[in-house]
């Protein structure tokens, strides 16, 4: 059996003021974990995305940059909060695994673990009233793998998202490229 971990790291974009120290901490964690380079994204986060994983019993697990979570606690689906004065939205939330099947040999990365649009900000809670393009897929690192990084990002949604044809529910979740997706659909404004 494997002892897998869920090492999520949070967040982004949006032009806002939030808690600078928290953003700085998250940004540093991302840089230390080589996430911008591995995802081919340059960013300067302006908001914090809070990701919570509901549990069968007890309170949800609130993720923080670099936290390691046992696989069994990651069934989800997660709920999302945004911390900052970012307006009503809409927003796109994405979660990817750049370490599949293993961090050493990520030949099927990125795995798209979640991709949903039309999220609106209701007092910090991000609510989407349309089905996600890719509903949440529980992390499942293969037996023996080191911990994977699961990266959650929030983007401002532009008008192009509604008509994008680059990815849909039947598009394979493997070999996804969030950076390329953003370019192709011109739907995501990545604040650099
Ligand atoms: C894993 O989760 C399932 C379903 O929530 C539960 O029945 C099981 O006891 C859990 N296993 C461990 C090892 O925690
Ligand atoms: C879904 O996307 C794939 C490309 O990943 C494309 O080949 C297919 O035609 C699309 N399906 C629909 C219904 O748009
Ligand atoms: C992902 O797409 C970006 C373009 O946005 C590209 O620079 C990068 O090489 C791609 N990554 C992979 C692994 O193909």
CSV table of C-alpha atoms and ligand atoms in Angstrom, one decimal:
chain,number,residue,atom,x,y,z
A,1,UNK,CA,0.0,0.0,0.0
A,2,UNK,CA,1.1,3.5,-0.5
A,3,UNK,CA,1.4,6.3,1.9
A,4,UNK,CA,0.4,9.2,-0.3
A,5,UNK,CA,0.2,12.8,0.5
A,6,UNK,CA,-1.6,15.7,-0.8
A,7,UNK,CA,0.6,18.7,-1.0
A,8,UNK,CA,-1.6,21.5,-2.2
A,9,UNK,CA,-0.4,24.9,-2.7
A,10,UNK,CA,-2.7,27.7,-3.2
A,11,UNK,CA,-3.7,30.4,-5.2
A,12,UNK,CA,-4.0,33.6,-7.3
A,13,UNK,CA,-4.2,36.5,-9.5
A,14,UNK,CA,-6.6,39.3,-9.3
A,15,UNK,CA,-5.8,42.9,-8.6
A,16,UNK,CA,-6.5,43.4,-5.0
A,17,UNK,CA,-5.2,44.1,-1.7
A,18,UNK,CA,-5.3,41.3,0.7
A,19,UNK,CA,-3.0,40.3,3.5
A,20,UNK,CA,0.4,41.0,2.1
A,21,UNK,CA,2.2,38.8,4.4
A,22,UNK,CA,0.0,35.8,3.6
A,23,UNK,CA,0.3,36.4,-0.1
A,24,UNK,CA,4.1,36.8,0.3
A,25,UNK,CA,4.2,33.5,2.2
A,26,UNK,CA,2.2,31.7,-0.5
A,27,UNK,CA,4.2,33.3,-3.3
A,28,UNK,CA,7.4,32.2,-1.6
A,29,UNK,CA,6.1,28.7,-1.1
A,30,UNK,CA,5.2,28.5,-4.8
A,31,UNK,CA,8.6,29.7,-5.8
A,32,UNK,CA,10.4,27.3,-3.4
A,33,UNK,CA,8.3,24.4,-4.8
A,34,UNK,CA,9.3,25.5,-8.4
A,35,UNK,CA,5.6,25.8,-9.3
A,36,UNK,CA,5.7,28.8,-11.6
A,37,UNK,CA,8.5,27.3,-13.6
A,38,UNK,CA,6.9,23.8,-13.8
A,39,UNK,CA,3.6,25.3,-14.8
A,40,UNK,CA,5.2,27.8,-17.2
A,41,UNK,CA,3.3,30.6,-15.5
A,42,UNK,CA,4.7,33.9,-14.3
A,43,UNK,CA,2.6,35.4,-11.7
A,44,UNK,CA,2.3,37.9,-9.0
A,45,UNK,CA,-0.6,36.9,-6.8
A,46,UNK,CA,-3.0,39.5,-5.5
A,47,UNK,CA,-5.5,37.4,-3.7
A,48,UNK,CA,-5.6,34.3,-1.6
A,49,UNK,CA,-7.7,31.3,-2.6
A,50,UNK,CA,-8.7,29.2,0.4
A,51,UNK,CA,-9.5,25.6,-0.4
A,52,UNK,CA,-11.3,23.4,2.1
A,53,UNK,CA,-11.8,19.7,1.9
A,54,UNK,CA,-14.9,18.4,3.6
A,55,UNK,CA,-14.5,15.4,5.9
A,56,UNK,CA,-16.8,12.5,6.6
A,57,UNK,CA,-16.6,13.4,10.3
A,58,UNK,CA,-15.4,16.6,11.8
A,59,UNK,CA,-14.5,19.9,10.4
A,60,UNK,CA,-13.1,20.4,6.9
A,61,UNK,CA,-9.4,20.5,6.3
A,62,UNK,CA,-8.4,24.0,5.2
A,63,UNK,CA,-5.4,23.8,3.0
A,64,UNK,CA,-2.3,25.9,3.2
A,65,UNK,CA,0.7,26.2,0.9
A,66,UNK,CA,2.8,23.1,1.4
A,67,UNK,CA,0.4,21.2,3.7
A,68,UNK,CA,0.6,17.4,3.3
A,69,UNK,CA,-2.7,15.6,3.6
A,70,UNK,CA,-3.4,11.9,3.6
A,71,UNK,CA,-5.0,10.7,0.4
A,72,UNK,CA,-8.0,9.4,2.3
A,73,UNK,CA,-9.0,12.9,3.4
A,74,UNK,CA,-9.1,14.3,-0.1
A,75,UNK,CA,-12.3,12.9,-1.5
A,76,UNK,CA,-13.7,16.4,-1.7
A,77,UNK,CA,-15.2,18.0,-3.5
A,78,UNK,CA,-13.4,21.1,-2.2
A,79,UNK,CA,-15.0,24.4,-1.4
A,80,UNK,CA,-13.4,27.7,-2.3
A,81,UNK,CA,-13.2,31.0,-0.6
A,82,UNK,CA,-11.4,34.1,-1.9
A,83,UNK,CA,-9.7,36.4,0.5
A,84,UNK,CA,-9.6,39.9,-0.8
A,85,UNK,CA,-11.6,42.7,-2.4
A,86,UNK,CA,-11.9,41.1,-5.8
A,87,UNK,CA,-15.4,41.9,-6.8
A,88,UNK,CA,-18.2,39.7,-7.8
A,89,UNK,CA,-16.5,37.7,-10.6
A,90,UNK,CA,-16.9,35.6,-12.5
A,91,UNK,CA,-13.8,33.5,-11.8
A,92,UNK,CA,-12.3,30.3,-13.0
A,93,UNK,CA,-10.8,27.9,-10.6
A,94,UNK,CA,-8.3,25.2,-11.7
A,95,UNK,CA,-6.4,22.5,-9.9
A,96,UNK,CA,-3.6,20.6,-11.5
A,97,UNK,CA,-1.0,18.0,-10.6
A,98,UNK,CA,2.4,18.6,-12.2
A,99,UNK,CA,3.9,15.4,-10.6
A,100,UNK,CA,2.0,12.6,-12.4
A,101,UNK,CA,2.8,9.7,-12.2
A,102,UNK,CA,5.8,10.7,-10.1
A,103,UNK,CA,7.6,13.9,-9.4
A,104,UNK,CA,10.8,12.4,-10.8
A,105,UNK,CA,9.2,11.3,-14.1
A,106,UNK,CA,6.1,13.4,-14.7
A,107,UNK,CA,5.3,11.9,-18.1
A,108,UNK,CA,1.5,12.4,-17.8
A,109,UNK,CA,1.5,15.8,-16.2
A,110,UNK,CA,-0.3,17.9,-15.8
A,111,UNK,CA,-3.4,16.1,-14.6
A,112,UNK,CA,-6.4,18.3,-14.6
A,113,UNK,CA,-8.0,17.8,-11.2
A,114,UNK,CA,-10.6,20.5,-11.5
A,115,UNK,CA,-11.5,23.2,-14.0
A,116,UNK,CA,-14.6,25.2,-13.5
A,117,UNK,CA,-15.8,28.6,-14.5
A,118,UNK,CA,-18.7,31.0,-13.7
A,119,UNK,CA,-17.8,31.2,-10.0
A,120,UNK,CA,-19.2,34.2,-8.3
A,121,UNK,CA,-18.1,35.8,-5.1
A,122,UNK,CA,-20.8,35.6,-2.4
A,123,UNK,CA,-19.2,37.2,0.6
A,124,UNK,CA,-16.0,35.4,0.0
A,125,UNK,CA,-17.5,32.0,-0.8
A,126,UNK,CA,-17.0,31.1,-4.5
A,127,UNK,CA,-20.2,29.6,-5.8
A,128,UNK,CA,-20.7,28.2,-9.3
A,129,UNK,CA,-24.1,27.6,-10.7
A,130,UNK,CA,-23.0,25.8,-13.8
A,131,UNK,CA,-21.3,22.4,-14.0
A,132,UNK,CA,-17.5,22.4,-14.0
A,133,UNK,CA,-15.7,21.5,-17.2
A,134,UNK,CA,-13.8,18.9,-15.2
A,135,UNK,CA,-15.4,18.1,-11.9
A,136,UNK,CA,-13.1,17.4,-8.9
A,137,UNK,CA,-10.9,14.3,-9.3
A,138,UNK,CA,-9.5,12.9,-6.1
A,139,UNK,CA,-5.7,12.9,-5.9
A,140,UNK,CA,-4.5,9.3,-6.5
A,141,UNK,CA,-0.7,9.2,-6.6
A,142,UNK,CA,0.4,5.7,-7.6
A,143,UNK,CA,1.8,3.3,-5.1
A,144,UNK,CA,5.3,4.2,-4.0
A,145,UNK,CA,5.2,7.7,-5.4
A,146,UNK,CA,6.6,10.6,-3.5
A,147,UNK,CA,4.1,13.3,-2.5
A,148,UNK,CA,2.6,15.2,-5.4
A,149,UNK,CA,2.0,18.9,-5.6
A,150,UNK,CA,-1.6,19.8,-6.2
A,151,UNK,CA,-1.9,23.4,-7.3
A,152,UNK,CA,-5.1,25.4,-7.0
A,153,UNK,CA,-5.4,28.6,-8.9
A,154,UNK,CA,-8.1,31.2,-9.2
A,155,UNK,CA,-8.3,33.5,-12.2
A,156,UNK,CA,-10.5,36.3,-13.4
A,157,UNK,CA,-12.7,34.9,-16.1
A,158,UNK,CA,-12.9,36.8,-19.3
A,159,UNK,CA,-15.6,36.7,-21.9
A,160,UNK,CA,-13.7,34.2,-24.0
A,161,UNK,CA,-14.2,31.5,-21.5
A,162,UNK,CA,-17.8,31.0,-22.3
A,163,UNK,CA,-17.1,30.1,-25.9
A,164,UNK,CA,-13.8,28.2,-25.6
A,165,UNK,CA,-13.6,24.9,-27.3
A,166,UNK,CA,-10.1,24.0,-26.2
A,167,UNK,CA,-11.1,21.7,-23.4
A,168,UNK,CA,-14.4,20.0,-22.4
A,169,UNK,CA,-15.6,17.2,-20.2
A,170,UNK,CA,-14.3,14.5,-22.5
A,171,UNK,CA,-10.9,16.0,-23.0
A,172,UNK,CA,-8.3,13.7,-21.4
A,173,UNK,CA,-7.3,15.0,-18.0
A,174,UNK,CA,-3.7,14.0,-18.6
A,175,UNK,CA,-1.1,16.1,-20.4
A,176,UNK,CA,-3.0,19.2,-19.6
A,177,UNK,CA,-1.2,22.5,-19.7
A,178,UNK,CA,-2.8,25.3,-17.7
A,179,UNK,CA,-0.5,27.9,-19.3
A,180,UNK,CA,-1.4,26.8,-22.8
A,181,UNK,CA,-5.0,26.6,-21.8
A,182,UNK,CA,-4.9,30.2,-20.7
A,183,UNK,CA,-3.3,31.3,-24.0
A,184,UNK,CA,-5.6,29.2,-26.2
A,185,UNK,CA,-8.9,30.4,-24.7
A,186,UNK,CA,-7.6,33.9,-23.8
A,187,UNK,CA,-10.1,33.4,-21.1
A,188,UNK,CA,-7.9,33.7,-18.1
A,189,UNK,CA,-6.2,36.9,-17.2
A,190,UNK,CA,-3.0,35.9,-15.5
A,191,UNK,CA,-1.7,38.9,-13.7
A,192,UNK,CA,2.0,39.1,-14.2
B,1,LIG,C1,-10.8,6.2,4.4
B,1,LIG,O1,-12.1,6.8,4.1
B,1,LIG,C2,-13.1,5.8,4.2
B,1,LIG,C3,-14.4,6.6,3.7
B,1,LIG,O2,-14.5,7.8,4.2
B,1,LIG,C4,-13.3,5.3,5.6
B,1,LIG,O3,-14.3,4.4,5.6
B,1,LIG,C5,-12.0,4.6,5.9
B,1,LIG,O4,-12.0,4.1,7.3
B,1,LIG,C6,-10.8,5.5,5.8
B,1,LIG,N1,-9.6,4.8,6.0
B,1,LIG,C7,-8.6,5.3,6.8
B,1,LIG,C8,-7.4,4.4,6.8
B,1,LIG,O5,-8.7,6.3,7.4
B,2,LIG,C1,-14.0,18.1,-26.7
B,2,LIG,O1,-12.6,18.4,-26.9
B,2,LIG,C2,-11.9,17.5,-27.7
B,2,LIG,C3,-10.4,17.9,-27.6
B,2,LIG,O2,-9.9,17.6,-26.4
B,2,LIG,C4,-12.4,17.6,-29.1
B,2,LIG,O3,-11.7,16.7,-29.9
B,2,LIG,C5,-13.9,17.2,-29.1
B,2,LIG,O4,-14.4,17.4,-30.4
B,2,LIG,C6,-14.6,18.1,-28.1
B,2,LIG,N1,-16.0,17.7,-28.0
B,2,LIG,C7,-17.0,18.6,-28.0
B,2,LIG,C8,-18.4,18.0,-27.8
B,2,LIG,O5,-16.9,19.7,-28.2
B,3,LIG,C1,2.8,24.6,-21.7
B,3,LIG,O1,2.5,25.8,-22.5
B,3,LIG,C2,3.4,26.8,-22.5
B,3,LIG,C3,2.8,27.9,-23.3
B,3,LIG,O2,1.9,28.6,-22.6
B,3,LIG,C4,4.7,26.3,-23.0
B,3,LIG,O3,5.7,27.4,-22.9
B,3,LIG,C5,5.2,25.1,-22.2
B,3,LIG,O4,6.4,24.6,-22.8
B,3,LIG,C6,4.2,24.1,-22.2
B,3,LIG,N1,4.6,23.0,-21.3
B,3,LIG,C7,4.7,21.8,-21.8
B,3,LIG,C8,5.2,20.8,-20.8
B,3,LIG,O5,4.5,21.4,-22.9
